[in-house]
PDB file of C-alpha atoms in Angstrom:
ATOM      1  CA  MET A   1    -114.000 -85.062 -19.140  1.00  0.00           C
ATOM      2  CA  LYS A   2    -113.406 -88.003 -21.449  1.00  0.00           C
ATOM      3  CA  CYS A   3    -110.707 -88.992 -23.876  1.00  0.00           C
ATOM      4  CA  ILE A   4    -111.683 -90.309 -27.274  1.00  0.00           C
ATOM      5  CA  VAL A   5    -109.422 -92.223 -29.624  1.00  0.00           C
ATOM      6  CA  ILE A   6    -110.594 -92.865 -33.177  1.00  0.00           C
ATOM      7  CA  ILE A   7    -108.560 -95.351 -35.233  1.00  0.00           C
ATOM      8  CA  TYR A   8    -109.501 -95.739 -38.893  1.00  0.00           C
ATOM      9  CA  ASN A   9    -108.270 -96.815 -42.310  1.00  0.00           C
ATOM     10  CA  ALA A  10    -106.648 -93.812 -43.996  1.00  0.00           C
ATOM     11  CA  ALA A  11    -108.694 -94.623 -47.117  1.00  0.00           C
ATOM     12  CA  ILE A  12    -111.911 -93.462 -45.396  1.00  0.00           C
ATOM     13  CA  GLU A  13    -110.486 -90.226 -43.945  1.00  0.00           C
ATOM     14  CA  ASP A  14    -112.842 -87.999 -45.949  1.00  0.00           C
ATOM     15  CA  ARG A  15    -115.857 -89.923 -44.646  1.00  0.00           C
ATOM     16  CA  ILE A  16    -114.560 -89.713 -41.060  1.00  0.00           C
ATOM     17  CA  ASN A  17    -114.050 -85.951 -41.372  1.00  0.00           C
ATOM     18  CA  GLU A  18    -117.527 -85.588 -42.835  1.00  0.00           C
ATOM     19  CA  ALA A  19    -119.053 -87.594 -39.973  1.00  0.00           C
ATOM     20  CA  LEU A  20    -117.223 -85.591 -37.312  1.00  0.00           C
ATOM     21  CA  GLY A  21    -118.382 -82.366 -38.951  1.00  0.00           C
ATOM     22  CA  GLY A  22    -115.995 -80.135 -37.017  1.00  0.00           C
ATOM     23  CA  MET A  23    -117.163 -81.434 -33.618  1.00  0.00           C
ATOM     24  CA  ILE A  24    -113.587 -81.989 -32.464  1.00  0.00           C
ATOM     25  CA  GLU A  25    -111.722 -78.679 -32.344  1.00  0.00           C
ATOM     26  CA  LYS A  26    -108.668 -79.704 -30.314  1.00  0.00           C
ATOM     27  CA  PHE A  27    -106.956 -82.956 -31.200  1.00  0.00           C
ATOM     28  CA  THR A  28    -103.755 -84.763 -32.046  1.00  0.00           C
ATOM     29  CA  LEU A  29    -103.624 -86.653 -35.348  1.00  0.00           C
ATOM     30  CA  PHE A  30    -101.282 -89.610 -35.760  1.00  0.00           C
ATOM     31  CA  GLU A  31    -100.621 -90.594 -39.369  1.00  0.00           C
ATOM     32  CA  LYS A  32     -99.283 -93.905 -40.680  1.00  0.00           C
ATOM     33  CA  VAL A  33    -100.572 -95.921 -37.736  1.00  0.00           C
ATOM     34  CA  LEU A  34     -99.943 -99.633 -38.302  1.00  0.00           C
ATOM     35  CA  GLY A  35    -102.043-102.554 -37.140  1.00  0.00           C
ATOM     36  CA  LYS A  36    -104.525-105.345 -37.746  1.00  0.00           C
ATOM     37  CA  GLY A  37    -108.139-105.405 -36.626  1.00  0.00           C
ATOM     38  CA  LYS A  38    -110.725-108.141 -36.229  1.00  0.00           C
ATOM     39  CA  ASN A  39    -112.456-107.699 -39.611  1.00  0.00           C
ATOM     40  CA  SER A  40    -109.849-105.882 -41.691  1.00  0.00           C
ATOM     41  CA  GLN A  41    -106.688-106.797 -43.532  1.00  0.00           C
ATOM     42  CA  PRO A  42    -103.376-105.755 -41.945  1.00  0.00           C
ATOM     43  CA  HIS A  43    -102.483-102.088 -42.430  1.00  0.00           C
ATOM     44  CA  MET A  44     -98.699-102.177 -42.355  1.00  0.00           C
ATOM     45  CA  GLY A  45     -97.618 -99.523 -44.884  1.00  0.00           C
ATOM     46  CA  ASN A  46     -95.348-101.933 -46.759  1.00  0.00           C
ATOM     47  CA  SER A  47     -95.325-103.592 -50.180  1.00  0.00           C
ATOM     48  CA  VAL A  48     -97.330-106.595 -48.967  1.00  0.00           C
ATOM     49  CA  TRP A  49     -99.910-104.664 -46.889  1.00  0.00           C
ATOM     50  CA  PRO A  50     -99.660-101.084 -48.245  1.00  0.00           C
ATOM     51  CA  THR A  51    -102.555 -99.434 -46.412  1.00  0.00           C
ATOM     52  CA  THR A  52    -102.168 -97.545 -43.136  1.00  0.00           C
ATOM     53  CA  ASN A  53    -104.448 -96.245 -40.416  1.00  0.00           C
ATOM     54  CA  LYS A  54    -104.822 -92.835 -38.832  1.00  0.00           C
ATOM     55  CA  LEU A  55    -105.593 -92.031 -35.213  1.00  0.00           C
ATOM     56  CA  ILE A  56    -107.327 -89.016 -33.694  1.00  0.00           C
ATOM     57  CA  PHE A  57    -106.754 -88.364 -29.975  1.00  0.00           C
ATOM     58  CA  SER A  58    -108.863 -85.751 -28.185  1.00  0.00           C
ATOM     59  CA  VAL A  59    -110.248 -84.825 -24.779  1.00  0.00           C
ATOM     60  CA  LEU A  60    -113.849 -83.597 -24.688  1.00  0.00           C
ATOM     61  CA  ASN A  61    -115.901 -82.056 -21.896  1.00  0.00           C
ATOM     62  CA  ASN A  62    -119.379 -82.413 -23.354  1.00  0.00           C
ATOM     63  CA  GLU A  63    -120.988 -85.878 -22.906  1.00  0.00           C
ATOM     64  CA  ASN A  64    -123.634 -84.986 -25.476  1.00  0.00           C
ATOM     65  CA  ASP A  65    -120.958 -84.353 -28.126  1.00  0.00           C
ATOM     66  CA  ILE A  66    -119.434 -87.752 -27.384  1.00  0.00           C
ATOM     67  CA  ASP A  67    -122.826 -89.432 -27.844  1.00  0.00           C
ATOM     68  CA  ILE A  68    -123.301 -87.670 -31.193  1.00  0.00           C
ATOM     69  CA  ILE A  69    -119.812 -88.707 -32.325  1.00  0.00           C
ATOM     70  CA  LYS A  70    -120.553 -92.320 -31.316  1.00  0.00           C
ATOM     71  CA  GLU A  71    -123.761 -92.377 -33.359  1.00  0.00           C
ATOM     72  CA  ARG A  72    -122.130 -90.825 -36.415  1.00  0.00           C
ATOM     73  CA  LEU A  73    -119.161 -93.189 -36.325  1.00  0.00           C
ATOM     74  CA  LYS A  74    -121.463 -96.207 -35.908  1.00  0.00           C
ATOM     75  CA  LYS A  75    -123.079 -95.226 -39.216  1.00  0.00           C
ATOM     76  CA  VAL A  76    -119.682 -94.952 -40.909  1.00  0.00           C
ATOM     77  CA  LYS A  77    -118.653 -98.330 -39.462  1.00  0.00           C
ATOM     78  CA  ASP A  78    -121.822 -99.883 -40.904  1.00  0.00           C
ATOM     79  CA  GLU A  79    -120.947 -98.422 -44.329  1.00  0.00           C
ATOM     80  CA  TYR A  80    -117.328 -99.631 -44.223  1.00  0.00           C
ATOM     81  CA  ILE A  81    -117.482-102.946 -42.371  1.00  0.00           C
ATOM     82  CA  ASN A  82    -114.144-104.255 -43.667  1.00  0.00           C
ATOM     83  CA  GLU A  83    -112.130-101.031 -43.627  1.00  0.00           C
ATOM     84  CA  GLY A  84    -111.361-100.817 -39.924  1.00  0.00           C
ATOM     85  CA  LEU A  85    -112.826 -98.198 -37.594  1.00  0.00           C
ATOM     86  CA  LYS A  86    -112.645 -98.150 -33.806  1.00  0.00           C
ATOM     87  CA  LEU A  87    -113.752 -95.596 -31.231  1.00  0.00           C
ATOM     88  CA  LEU A  88    -112.387 -95.786 -27.700  1.00  0.00           C
ATOM     89  CA  VAL A  89    -113.846 -93.613 -24.928  1.00  0.00           C
ATOM     90  CA  PHE A  90    -112.411 -93.475 -21.427  1.00  0.00           C
ATOM     91  CA  PRO A  91    -112.446 -91.099 -18.455  1.00  0.00           C
ATOM     92  CA  VAL A  92    -109.767 -88.483 -17.907  1.00  0.00           C
ATOM     93  CA  GLU A  93    -108.980 -87.992 -14.241  1.00  0.00           C
ATOM     94  CA  GLU A  94    -106.738 -84.989 -14.708  1.00  0.00           C
ATOM     95  CA  LEU A  95    -105.469 -82.785 -17.531  1.00  0.00           C
ATOM     96  CA  ILE A  96    -102.446 -80.564 -16.915  1.00  0.00           C
TER      97      ILE A  96
END
């Protein structure tokens, strides 16, 4: 079991959803996530930096699905280099 966290510029949400193609059935979506990445402008949701991020949090059992998601999101990241997109994957020891 692994946890995935996908953080992305809200402006590319349609492309993210297209790339995921329904592979993540159970998730938590955080909207209006604020931050600054290495290659992107700040996303602060204010008058100076009006954009925001979104965050998808999910736990998956299938390693193969995680590999497919990684590949698909790498392609999106290559398309949108300056928009901000991160994928974090880490083990889940226990889920209650």
